[in-house]
XYZ file of C-alpha atoms in Angstrom:
673
model
C 0.367 -0.435 -0.159
C 0.591 3.152 -1.083
C 2.111 4.917 2.123
C 3.482 8.672 0.605
C 0.037 8.790 -0.545
C -1.894 8.054 3.007
C 0.541 11.247 4.781
C 0.103 13.589 1.767
C -4.216 13.181 1.516
C -4.316 14.477 4.708
C -0.870 14.808 6.834
C -2.140 16.503 10.002
C -4.567 12.914 10.752
C -1.884 11.089 9.757
C 0.464 12.280 12.482
C -2.813 11.776 14.761
C -2.587 8.192 13.548
C 1.162 7.819 13.259
C 1.188 8.252 17.460
C -0.765 5.345 18.072
C 1.170 3.138 15.852
C 4.576 4.509 16.905
C 3.634 4.506 20.537
C 2.042 0.492 20.018
C 5.076 -0.219 18.104
C 7.187 1.288 21.575
C 5.379 -0.328 24.295
C 5.041 -3.876 22.651
C 8.836 -3.673 21.526
C 9.516 -2.601 25.116
C 7.345 -5.303 26.393
C 8.931 -8.488 24.516
C 5.414 -9.388 24.699
C 2.026 -8.072 22.303
C 0.435 -7.911 20.440
C 0.801 -4.654 17.460
C -0.819 -5.358 14.418
C -4.322 -4.875 15.276
C -3.290 -1.046 16.906
C -1.745 0.084 13.892
C -4.006 -1.448 11.473
C -6.951 0.462 13.271
C -5.485 3.824 14.370
C -7.762 5.780 11.252
C -10.627 3.982 12.272
C -10.038 5.232 16.110
C -8.642 8.190 14.860
C -11.539 9.114 13.094
C -13.987 8.091 16.246
C -12.345 10.272 18.900
C -11.445 13.199 17.336
C -15.484 13.598 15.150
C -17.183 11.449 16.817
C -17.495 9.689 20.375
C -18.613 12.441 22.686
C -16.186 12.073 26.077
C -14.728 14.059 28.364
C -10.843 12.939 29.587
C -11.301 14.109 32.329
C -14.646 12.780 33.701
C -14.021 8.945 32.022
C -17.200 8.260 34.043
C -19.430 10.737 32.982
C -22.991 9.096 32.480
C -24.599 10.316 29.210
C -20.862 9.937 27.246
C -20.584 7.332 24.237
C -19.879 3.709 25.139
C -16.401 2.619 23.601
C -15.187 -0.867 23.442
C -11.828 -2.159 22.220
C -14.012 -6.064 21.670
C -10.714 -7.493 19.943
C -9.232 -6.662 23.031
C -5.575 -8.140 22.363
C -4.190 -4.927 21.000
C -5.081 -2.970 24.347
C -2.604 -0.580 23.507
C -4.591 1.383 21.426
C -6.778 2.509 24.045
C -3.772 2.753 26.006
C -2.223 4.801 23.593
C -4.783 7.053 22.687
C -6.152 7.183 26.888
C -2.335 8.569 26.866
C -2.873 10.915 23.746
C -5.665 12.497 25.659
C -4.353 13.819 29.219
C -4.916 10.517 30.972
C -5.182 10.965 34.928
C -4.156 7.124 34.478
C -2.227 6.343 31.720
C 0.368 8.491 31.810
C 4.203 7.809 29.789
C 5.459 5.900 32.387
C 1.548 3.244 31.982
C 2.292 3.057 28.198
C 6.444 2.695 28.723
C 5.551 -0.477 31.891
C 2.727 -2.646 29.035
C 1.698 -5.284 30.831
C 4.348 -4.631 33.300
C 4.063 -6.504 37.256
C 1.529 -3.164 38.724
C 1.056 -1.636 35.758
C -2.735 -0.497 35.267
C -1.249 -1.181 31.146
C -2.455 -4.401 30.802
C -2.252 -7.190 28.410
C -6.449 -6.344 27.690
C -8.078 -3.271 29.141
C -9.070 -3.669 32.199
C -11.983 -2.275 33.492
C -11.173 -1.947 36.934
C -7.950 -0.857 36.772
C -9.254 2.240 34.067
C -12.238 4.334 34.622
C -11.921 4.600 30.860
C -12.614 1.264 30.510
C -14.987 0.155 30.074
C -15.369 -4.438 30.631
C -12.542 -6.394 30.348
C -12.168 -7.230 27.303
C -9.643 -10.037 25.635
C -11.968 -13.717 25.744
C -12.793 -12.726 22.087
C -15.964 -11.929 20.875
C -17.341 -10.870 24.559
C -17.033 -7.015 23.253
C -19.549 -6.840 21.463
C -21.839 -9.378 23.854
C -21.961 -6.814 26.953
C -22.288 -3.959 24.456
C -25.753 -5.231 23.604
C -26.525 -5.093 26.815
C -24.202 -1.446 26.721
C -26.624 -0.286 24.538
C -30.291 -1.363 26.179
C -29.277 -0.327 28.466
C -29.753 3.291 27.306
C -32.521 3.288 25.898
C -33.777 1.739 29.228
C -32.930 4.698 30.605
C -33.483 7.368 26.960
C -36.313 5.723 27.792
C -37.246 6.902 32.048
C -35.235 9.983 32.075
C -36.220 11.539 28.285
C -33.361 12.590 25.868
C -32.145 15.421 27.775
C -30.180 13.010 29.875
C -29.893 10.038 28.049
C -28.660 9.999 24.702
C -25.051 8.072 23.930
C -24.191 5.626 21.085
C -22.209 2.412 22.186
C -18.802 1.690 20.005
C -17.448 -1.301 18.760
C -14.446 -2.359 17.652
C -14.146 -6.037 16.730
C -12.137 -7.950 15.055
C -12.130 -11.285 12.450
C -11.669 -13.581 15.680
C -15.361 -11.649 17.798
C -17.067 -12.845 14.527
C -15.510 -16.053 14.116
C -16.587 -16.379 18.245
C -20.701 -18.596 18.432
C -20.668 -15.641 21.403
C -20.990 -12.850 18.022
C -24.122 -14.864 16.812
C -26.213 -14.320 19.838
C -25.551 -11.080 20.704
C -26.033 -9.293 17.189
C -28.799 -11.530 16.799
C -30.815 -9.987 19.833
C -29.563 -6.705 18.723
C -30.757 -6.533 14.772
C -34.530 -8.223 16.541
C -34.282 -5.097 19.800
C -33.454 -2.419 16.402
C -30.387 -1.057 18.744
C -30.070 2.455 16.162
C -27.505 3.259 18.853
C -24.604 0.302 18.890
C -21.856 0.763 15.835
C -19.559 -2.233 15.259
C -16.476 -1.432 13.222
C -14.852 -4.683 12.201
C -11.353 -4.341 11.370
C -11.340 -6.696 7.878
C -7.830 -7.213 8.074
C -8.055 -11.287 6.676
C -5.750 -12.150 8.829
C -5.987 -14.179 12.008
C -3.105 -16.175 14.104
C -3.035 -19.521 11.894
C -2.833 -16.820 9.265
C -5.627 -15.650 7.077
C -8.956 -16.117 7.845
C -9.188 -18.814 4.414
C -7.799 -21.130 6.815
C -10.915 -21.629 8.618
C -14.004 -19.760 7.215
C -16.010 -19.071 4.401
C -18.835 -16.636 6.341
C -20.212 -13.254 4.681
C -19.887 -11.309 7.271
C -21.649 -8.789 5.430
C -24.240 -10.560 4.952
C -24.549 -11.995 8.043
C -24.760 -8.808 9.974
C -27.809 -7.585 6.729
C -29.326 -10.842 7.159
C -29.978 -10.320 11.033
C -31.289 -6.651 10.931
C -28.256 -4.727 10.870
C -28.676 -1.687 9.446
C -23.630 -2.030 7.055
C -21.456 -1.081 5.270
C -18.142 -1.076 3.741
C -15.156 1.062 3.610
C -11.699 1.913 3.429
C -9.707 1.618 7.419
C -7.174 4.055 6.018
C -9.744 6.469 4.096
C -10.510 9.465 6.682
C -12.679 10.294 4.996
C -15.502 7.418 4.262
C -14.702 6.674 7.925
C -16.141 9.975 8.316
C -19.222 9.413 6.633
C -20.190 6.201 7.345
C -19.942 7.346 11.186
C -22.452 9.905 10.436
C -24.671 7.373 7.983
C -24.408 4.504 11.101
C -25.266 7.585 13.960
C -28.531 9.078 11.557
C -29.661 4.411 11.560
C -32.162 2.961 13.203
C -31.035 -0.995 13.267
C -27.732 -1.235 15.705
C -24.568 -0.509 12.945
C -22.085 -3.003 10.517
C -19.097 -0.453 9.350
C -16.702 -2.894 7.709
C -13.329 -1.604 7.819
C -11.016 -2.525 4.911
C -7.103 -2.600 6.765
C -4.019 -3.517 7.050
C -2.541 -5.370 9.397
C 0.427 -3.871 10.674
C 0.409 -0.997 8.067
C 3.228 -0.382 7.033
C 5.422 -2.544 8.950
C 7.882 -5.633 7.282
C 5.020 -8.543 9.140
C 1.690 -6.237 7.330
C -0.414 -8.394 5.952
C 1.178 -11.356 7.549
C 0.297 -13.973 10.288
C 3.292 -12.243 11.974
C 1.883 -9.106 11.665
C -0.791 -9.834 13.985
C 1.513 -10.656 17.540
C 4.612 -8.820 18.652
C 6.810 -7.380 16.690
C 10.046 -6.117 18.489
C 12.704 -6.672 15.536
C 14.922 -3.595 15.424
C 15.287 -3.317 12.249
C 11.590 -2.978 10.888
C 10.613 -0.755 13.909
C 13.254 1.680 12.586
C 11.473 1.002 9.461
C 8.381 1.110 9.976
C 8.608 4.595 12.013
C 10.319 6.219 8.491
C 7.640 5.222 7.001
C 5.194 7.026 8.979
C 7.612 10.278 9.365
C 7.355 9.260 12.370
C 9.848 10.067 16.102
C 12.907 7.868 15.729
C 13.278 7.900 19.383
C 11.638 5.531 21.651
C 7.971 6.543 23.217
C 8.454 9.966 21.328
C 5.221 11.806 20.163
C 5.656 15.485 19.068
C 4.523 18.514 20.533
C 2.508 19.889 17.714
C 0.981 16.196 17.332
C -0.051 15.757 21.265
C -1.488 19.001 21.810
C -3.578 18.269 19.283
C -5.101 15.126 21.018
C -4.956 16.660 23.728
C -7.445 19.088 23.080
C -9.506 16.217 21.703
C -9.495 14.459 25.210
C -11.204 18.078 25.765
C -13.506 18.737 23.274
C -16.574 16.529 26.030
C -16.280 18.551 28.883
C -19.044 21.194 27.069
C -20.814 18.306 26.586
C -20.562 17.695 29.547
C -20.730 21.184 31.374
C -24.792 21.343 29.546
C -25.827 17.833 30.276
C -25.201 18.563 33.824
C -26.838 21.590 33.889
C -29.954 20.263 31.448
C -30.218 16.995 34.743
C -30.465 19.837 37.738
C -33.489 20.144 35.309
C -35.017 16.901 36.175
C -37.435 16.678 39.814
C -35.373 16.032 42.531
C -36.895 11.896 43.025
C -35.586 11.171 39.333
C -32.085 13.239 41.165
C -32.052 10.741 43.688
C -33.195 7.807 41.868
C -30.469 8.048 39.043
C -27.557 8.970 40.854
C -29.457 5.642 44.115
C -28.780 2.745 40.909
C -25.999 5.283 39.992
C -24.715 4.580 42.944
C -24.985 1.014 43.045
C -27.013 1.551 45.852
C -30.426 -0.267 47.409
C -33.084 2.165 48.464
C -33.861 2.878 52.373
C -37.464 0.507 52.239
C -35.916 -2.311 50.442
C -34.581 -4.243 54.208
C -37.982 -3.979 55.733
C -39.883 -4.675 52.631
C -37.532 -8.607 53.169
C -37.503 -8.634 56.674
C -41.723 -8.672 56.803
C -41.861 -11.658 53.405
C -39.228 -13.538 55.441
C -41.590 -12.756 58.662
C -44.482 -13.843 56.619
C -43.092 -16.776 55.178
C -42.214 -18.063 58.714
C -45.540 -17.599 59.486
C -47.117 -19.474 56.516
C -44.636 -22.155 55.702
C -45.100 -22.863 52.635
C -44.151 -25.201 50.142
C -42.650 -24.499 47.158
C -40.067 -24.618 44.921
C -37.314 -22.260 45.981
C -37.514 -20.729 42.023
C -41.054 -19.912 43.064
C -39.451 -18.325 46.408
C -37.358 -16.340 44.606
C -39.933 -14.938 42.083
C -41.426 -14.162 45.742
C -38.638 -12.215 46.707
C -38.482 -10.980 43.406
C -42.097 -10.022 43.693
C -40.983 -7.885 46.377
C -38.257 -6.670 45.081
C -38.655 -5.023 41.560
C -41.463 -3.073 43.086
C -38.208 -1.224 45.236
C -35.715 -0.946 42.352
C -36.837 0.138 39.178
C -33.012 -0.499 38.252
C -33.473 -4.531 38.651
C -34.021 -5.800 34.462
C -35.289 -9.370 35.087
C -34.829 -11.670 31.900
C -34.400 -15.282 30.622
C -32.760 -17.561 27.711
C -36.670 -19.105 27.013
C -37.146 -20.470 30.052
C -39.882 -17.662 32.006
C -42.547 -20.170 33.753
C -39.591 -22.732 34.330
C -36.682 -20.031 35.967
C -39.308 -17.721 37.143
C -37.890 -13.878 37.192
C -40.885 -12.611 35.418
C -42.103 -10.300 38.004
C -45.995 -8.622 37.495
C -44.364 -5.343 37.702
C -41.860 -5.863 35.055
C -43.288 -4.951 31.223
C -40.563 -6.534 28.364
C -38.440 -4.289 27.260
C -39.485 -4.511 23.377
C -38.636 -1.560 19.897
C -42.075 0.025 20.963
C -41.644 -0.524 24.829
C -37.884 0.888 25.972
C -39.008 1.505 29.459
C -39.808 -2.815 30.078
C -37.443 -4.167 32.371
C -37.802 -8.012 30.991
C -35.883 -9.951 28.337
C -37.221 -12.116 26.152
C -33.458 -13.434 25.604
C -34.235 -16.108 23.144
C -31.844 -19.737 23.717
C -28.260 -17.591 24.255
C -27.044 -18.262 27.617
C -24.479 -16.920 26.785
C -24.780 -13.875 24.974
C -27.804 -13.094 27.465
C -24.599 -12.880 30.187
C -22.707 -11.267 28.543
C -25.557 -8.647 27.408
C -26.359 -8.416 31.419
C -22.189 -7.718 32.548
C -22.806 -4.810 30.175
C -25.823 -3.367 31.914
C -23.816 -3.438 34.639
C -20.911 -2.176 33.129
C -23.174 1.120 31.417
C -24.232 2.094 34.591
C -27.892 2.268 36.658
C -28.630 -0.885 35.986
C -29.081 -4.124 38.422
C -29.953 -6.556 35.262
C -30.417 -11.378 35.909
C -31.363 -13.528 34.610
C -31.761 -17.352 34.347
C -31.693 -20.813 32.489
C -30.525 -24.224 34.504
C -28.681 -24.651 36.069
C -26.537 -26.759 34.141
C -26.503 -24.619 31.151
C -24.016 -22.466 33.350
C -21.761 -24.209 30.952
C -23.338 -22.129 27.881
C -22.573 -18.958 30.461
C -19.687 -19.754 31.845
C -17.496 -17.622 30.636
C -18.942 -14.123 31.074
C -20.398 -15.543 34.619
C -15.645 -16.038 34.751
C -15.943 -12.423 33.251
C -18.356 -10.551 35.918
C -16.136 -12.431 38.331
C -13.057 -10.600 37.206
C -14.788 -7.348 36.770
C -15.831 -6.876 40.149
C -19.835 -6.448 38.599
C -22.966 -7.171 40.416
C -24.185 -9.051 38.093
C -27.166 -12.071 39.012
C -26.923 -15.512 37.255
C -30.476 -16.882 38.617
C -29.514 -21.307 37.321
C -33.066 -22.985 38.894
C -33.474 -26.855 38.223
C -30.454 -27.328 40.152
C -29.509 -31.607 41.067
C -31.105 -34.868 40.518
C -34.561 -33.527 41.092
C -35.419 -32.520 37.932
C -35.481 -35.795 37.508
C -37.747 -37.413 34.093
C -34.803 -34.421 32.193
C -32.111 -37.147 32.866
C -28.105 -36.471 33.184
C -27.736 -34.089 30.586
C -29.707 -31.629 33.159
C -29.417 -33.061 36.471
C -26.288 -30.523 37.369
C -24.142 -32.702 39.512
C -20.457 -30.933 39.526
C -21.913 -27.208 38.893
C -21.555 -26.279 42.042
C -17.944 -27.473 42.950
C -17.221 -24.990 39.614
C -19.243 -21.564 40.709
C -17.383 -22.024 43.201
C -14.054 -22.665 42.137
C -13.873 -19.283 40.510
C -12.845 -16.048 42.442
C -15.323 -13.625 43.477
C -18.308 -14.660 43.176
C -21.502 -15.670 45.929
C -23.437 -19.079 44.787
C -26.244 -18.857 46.288
C -28.380 -22.105 47.401
C -31.425 -21.014 49.483
C -32.963 -24.311 52.124
C -36.587 -22.546 51.592
C -38.157 -19.082 50.581
C -36.599 -17.297 53.416
C -33.065 -18.472 52.817
C -33.808 -17.375 48.994
C -35.779 -14.157 50.281
C -32.448 -13.047 52.030
C -29.581 -14.544 49.153
C -31.460 -11.781 46.985
C -30.940 -9.066 49.472
C -27.557 -10.120 49.963
C -27.331 -9.965 45.658
C -29.271 -6.460 44.968
C -26.879 -5.084 47.571
C -23.907 -6.262 46.375
C -21.258 -3.869 44.509
C -18.557 -5.124 43.420
C -19.373 -9.365 43.219
C -21.648 -11.866 41.054
C -24.119 -13.732 43.019
C -25.474 -17.167 40.875
C -28.722 -18.102 42.680
C -29.082 -22.276 42.391
C -33.136 -22.973 42.547
C -34.745 -26.603 42.610
C -37.013 -27.549 40.059
C -38.938 -29.600 43.482
C -41.064 -27.789 46.152
C -39.055 -28.313 50.008
C -41.084 -27.247 52.879
C -39.102 -23.667 55.074
C -37.113 -25.235 57.250
C -36.542 -21.239 59.125
C -40.024 -21.280 60.782
C -38.788 -19.273 63.948
C -38.684 -14.896 62.148
C -35.271 -12.908 62.847
C -34.803 -9.752 61.343
C -31.188 -10.644 61.433
C -29.111 -11.848 57.333
C -28.760 -15.990 58.587
C -28.079 -15.662 55.238
C -25.419 -13.222 54.784
C -23.060 -15.089 57.440
C -22.782 -18.239 55.362
C -23.861 -20.848 57.604
C -25.296 -20.607 60.531
C -26.726 -22.798 63.167
C -30.632 -24.257 62.098
C -31.357 -27.007 64.482
C -29.199 -27.007 68.048
C -28.647 -31.161 69.238
C -30.826 -31.875 72.374
C -28.956 -33.429 74.446
C -24.469 -33.835 74.108
C -23.384 -32.642 70.766
C -21.831 -35.674 68.845
C -22.929 -34.965 64.695
C -22.923 -31.823 62.937
C -24.822 -32.086 59.129
C -23.930 -29.607 56.701
C -26.590 -29.061 53.689
C -27.297 -26.858 51.303
C -31.145 -26.127 49.342
C -33.384 -28.837 49.497
C -30.774 -31.173 51.507
C -31.214 -28.933 54.367
C -34.775 -30.327 55.067
C -33.224 -34.451 54.031
C -30.436 -32.893 57.428
C -33.657 -32.103 59.549
C -34.974 -34.935 58.589
C -31.920 -37.780 59.701
C -31.472 -35.206 62.773
C -35.299 -36.157 63.729
C -33.422 -40.232 63.440
C -31.028 -39.970 65.446
C -31.880 -37.502 67.972
C -34.579 -40.278 68.767
C -32.115 -42.834 69.536
C -30.379 -40.348 71.497
C -27.786 -38.901 69.616
C -27.467 -35.005 69.620
C -27.368 -34.136 66.072
C -27.345 -30.673 65.489
C -28.073 -28.818 61.824
C -25.936 -26.111 59.872
C -27.573 -23.755 56.629
C -24.887 -23.275 54.191
C -26.482 -21.383 51.955
C -23.600 -19.971 50.843
C -19.855 -21.499 50.792
C -18.303 -17.612 49.858
C -19.456 -15.330 52.799
C -19.479 -18.366 55.416
C -15.524 -18.504 54.987
C -15.625 -14.351 54.997
C -16.090 -15.064 58.731
C -13.919 -14.562 61.438
C -12.856 -17.354 62.370
C -14.229 -18.014 66.121
C -18.187 -16.963 64.224
C -16.672 -20.358 61.880
C -15.462 -22.100 65.039
C -18.892 -20.880 67.260
C -20.363 -22.955 63.561
C -17.953 -25.883 62.952
C -17.478 -27.009 66.030
C -13.999 -29.600 67.134
C -14.756 -32.975 68.120
C -18.366 -34.659 67.380
C -18.725 -36.153 63.632
C -20.299 -34.528 60.513
C -21.960 -35.056 57.581
C -22.627 -33.115 54.588
C -24.492 -33.616 52.656
C -25.562 -31.411 48.440
C -26.458 -33.919 45.743
C -23.507 -32.845 43.907
C -20.367 -33.778 43.744
C -17.911 -33.058 46.757
C -15.126 -31.773 45.144
C -15.488 -27.420 45.280
C -15.131 -26.728 49.315
C -16.738 -28.863 50.531
C -12.618 -30.859 52.642
C -12.112 -27.724 53.917
C -15.241 -27.219 56.468
C -16.235 -30.903 55.999
C -12.627 -32.531 57.579
C -11.756 -28.716 59.772
C -9.721 -25.710 57.965
C -6.694 -27.167 59.652
C -7.517 -31.130 58.251
C -8.510 -31.554 62.497
C -11.869 -33.662 62.270
C -10.698 -37.040 61.595
C -14.815 -38.265 60.976
C -15.893 -36.722 58.152
C -18.042 -38.367 55.644
C -20.238 -36.598 52.511
C -24.124 -37.902 51.489
C -23.472 -36.922 47.628
C -23.071 -37.397 44.344
C -19.888 -39.349 42.953
C -21.661 -39.416 39.261
C -23.969 -38.814 36.528
C -27.939 -38.741 37.174
C -30.815 -40.094 35.207
C -33.156 -39.926 33.981
C -36.455 -41.121 36.468
C -39.201 -39.495 39.024
C -37.066 -37.410 41.620
C -38.497 -39.537 44.447
C -36.936 -42.631 43.028
C -33.232 -40.625 41.765
C -32.948 -39.893 45.428
C -33.413 -42.892 46.457
C -30.943 -45.185 43.634
C -27.838 -42.776 44.814
C -28.336 -42.289 48.675
C -29.117 -39.019 49.075
C -31.566 -40.219 51.712
C -32.236 -39.402 55.471
C -31.345 -42.813 56.241
C -28.772 -43.081 54.600
C -27.696 -39.496 56.477
C -28.267 -41.589 59.786
C -25.621 -45.103 58.166
C -23.204 -42.455 57.189
C -23.336 -40.711 61.102
C -23.799 -44.210 63.170
C -20.804 -45.667 60.608
C -18.837 -42.159 62.126
C -19.745 -42.693 65.275
C -18.841 -46.931 65.508
């Protein structure tokens, strides 16, 4: 490609883009690690986007009505780091650029939202960013409907690569975006035809243009190195009534010896080739040098949005006091003051009435109390609304003709749903939750993991939690999924025993600020085990004594969810034989682990034999509580699963696999000798 022609056609634009390219080469070379090609290839697109279109104030990166910029191709992180440094971001200094990918630097290998305020979402796993962006765009639509265009009116821009569009999650994302006509969503596709292994044709022949059109998108094709074409395409996309995809034909590692090759995707560190590329760009040859004039131009771009922000603040001040307070409370992730009293009232009612219901129904009962008080909640399900019990009567359905609706029919898109919910949370002002069967966490797992990594308090409602699913059989009966969820750092895994615990779990989930929650709920009905009303939230302790031994304590039964009532049955049988038995309900192992040692030892004192009961495999934290935190307990056993389930009525399955009160009694007596 003739770089001389590009340089002379629009030298001011070229020099700004060249600064991105040069910084990328220097940072990757210094780190001897990274991905040079994408930032170099997309520098022209990014320059036009940030200079002429993006509503953004570098001095206020969390301003609520900013445009959102998402780098779905997160391996090209030097693109956003270069932009932020050039515009004068206070966090991304030149020292941070020089320490790209080094210990303690904010400029991690992939963009991390919890390290840099201006990074909207953590990307790197390909396809996540474009799916997150769907949630960002939906959140904008919902809030604009509630607060008005004067207060909420911004776009979500995404840079995605060939890899993002190959990942299956991308189809889930573009399908729901097209269905919902998310006209504020604009995807800029880095169409360079290169992956790590070589050309895209090695593995794919999809016509992406037709694919997006078929999904209901507005689509344009442009030269991704022509600033006038880029500008015109973004302008047209902003006017479209559909989500937009702009196919930007680019050259990976433009101007470098590795241009248009798979080598250009990765770290370009050869000193002579780096020098030659910089000469071709007309950039200073010294490492990390940016001409003062170019830096000043970029800094002016960074502060261009200050006037927009000031005007927005004036418009926001015109809202009613009630709307201002609701907006600010939701963005601060603060719960309304009435929530605690409402949860307490529900708990009291349940303790008195003692219904026998599945905890998926218990969850719905809690949501029926929470949703009217928290207009920022958004419910949904991956085509299992009636099974997940996630829709309450007051929500209304989010659709093209009802942007105020707070319930989303996601379709059979577990992964896309989970990623988009993360996007809603990250957008600000929203608390989404969405449901599927617990077994299908397998399909949502990458986004659930990223929620934990990003410190995003998204709520994942997972029903049909064990062999209690029954006749649907082992394909739908999760046995290892609790262990997988519990093994994930910064995740609350709640398995409530009844409606009281479910209400307490929901109170924790919708007040959490940095931790996602997984609600693990039964299909089968369960009795109320919390028959004595307590004002305090016992689930917040993670585990607590549900029933004390009547005589000398010889056995401690530790159970979760549907097996807590089974533990109570076993306790009655053991007590009838004079064996004092304590029952500990453990709805959340993670919260129990956070309690001080004195409390944990009070709940699980040394001495009595311990039996854990859960219709799942033993892995995922059980040994800590069964064997003691120092491994000192010698007599412990587990009643649960060590294989996949089977297709049969639930009651028969529990008998078949030995998860019964009788089996629990036998284990305890065996341990006692």
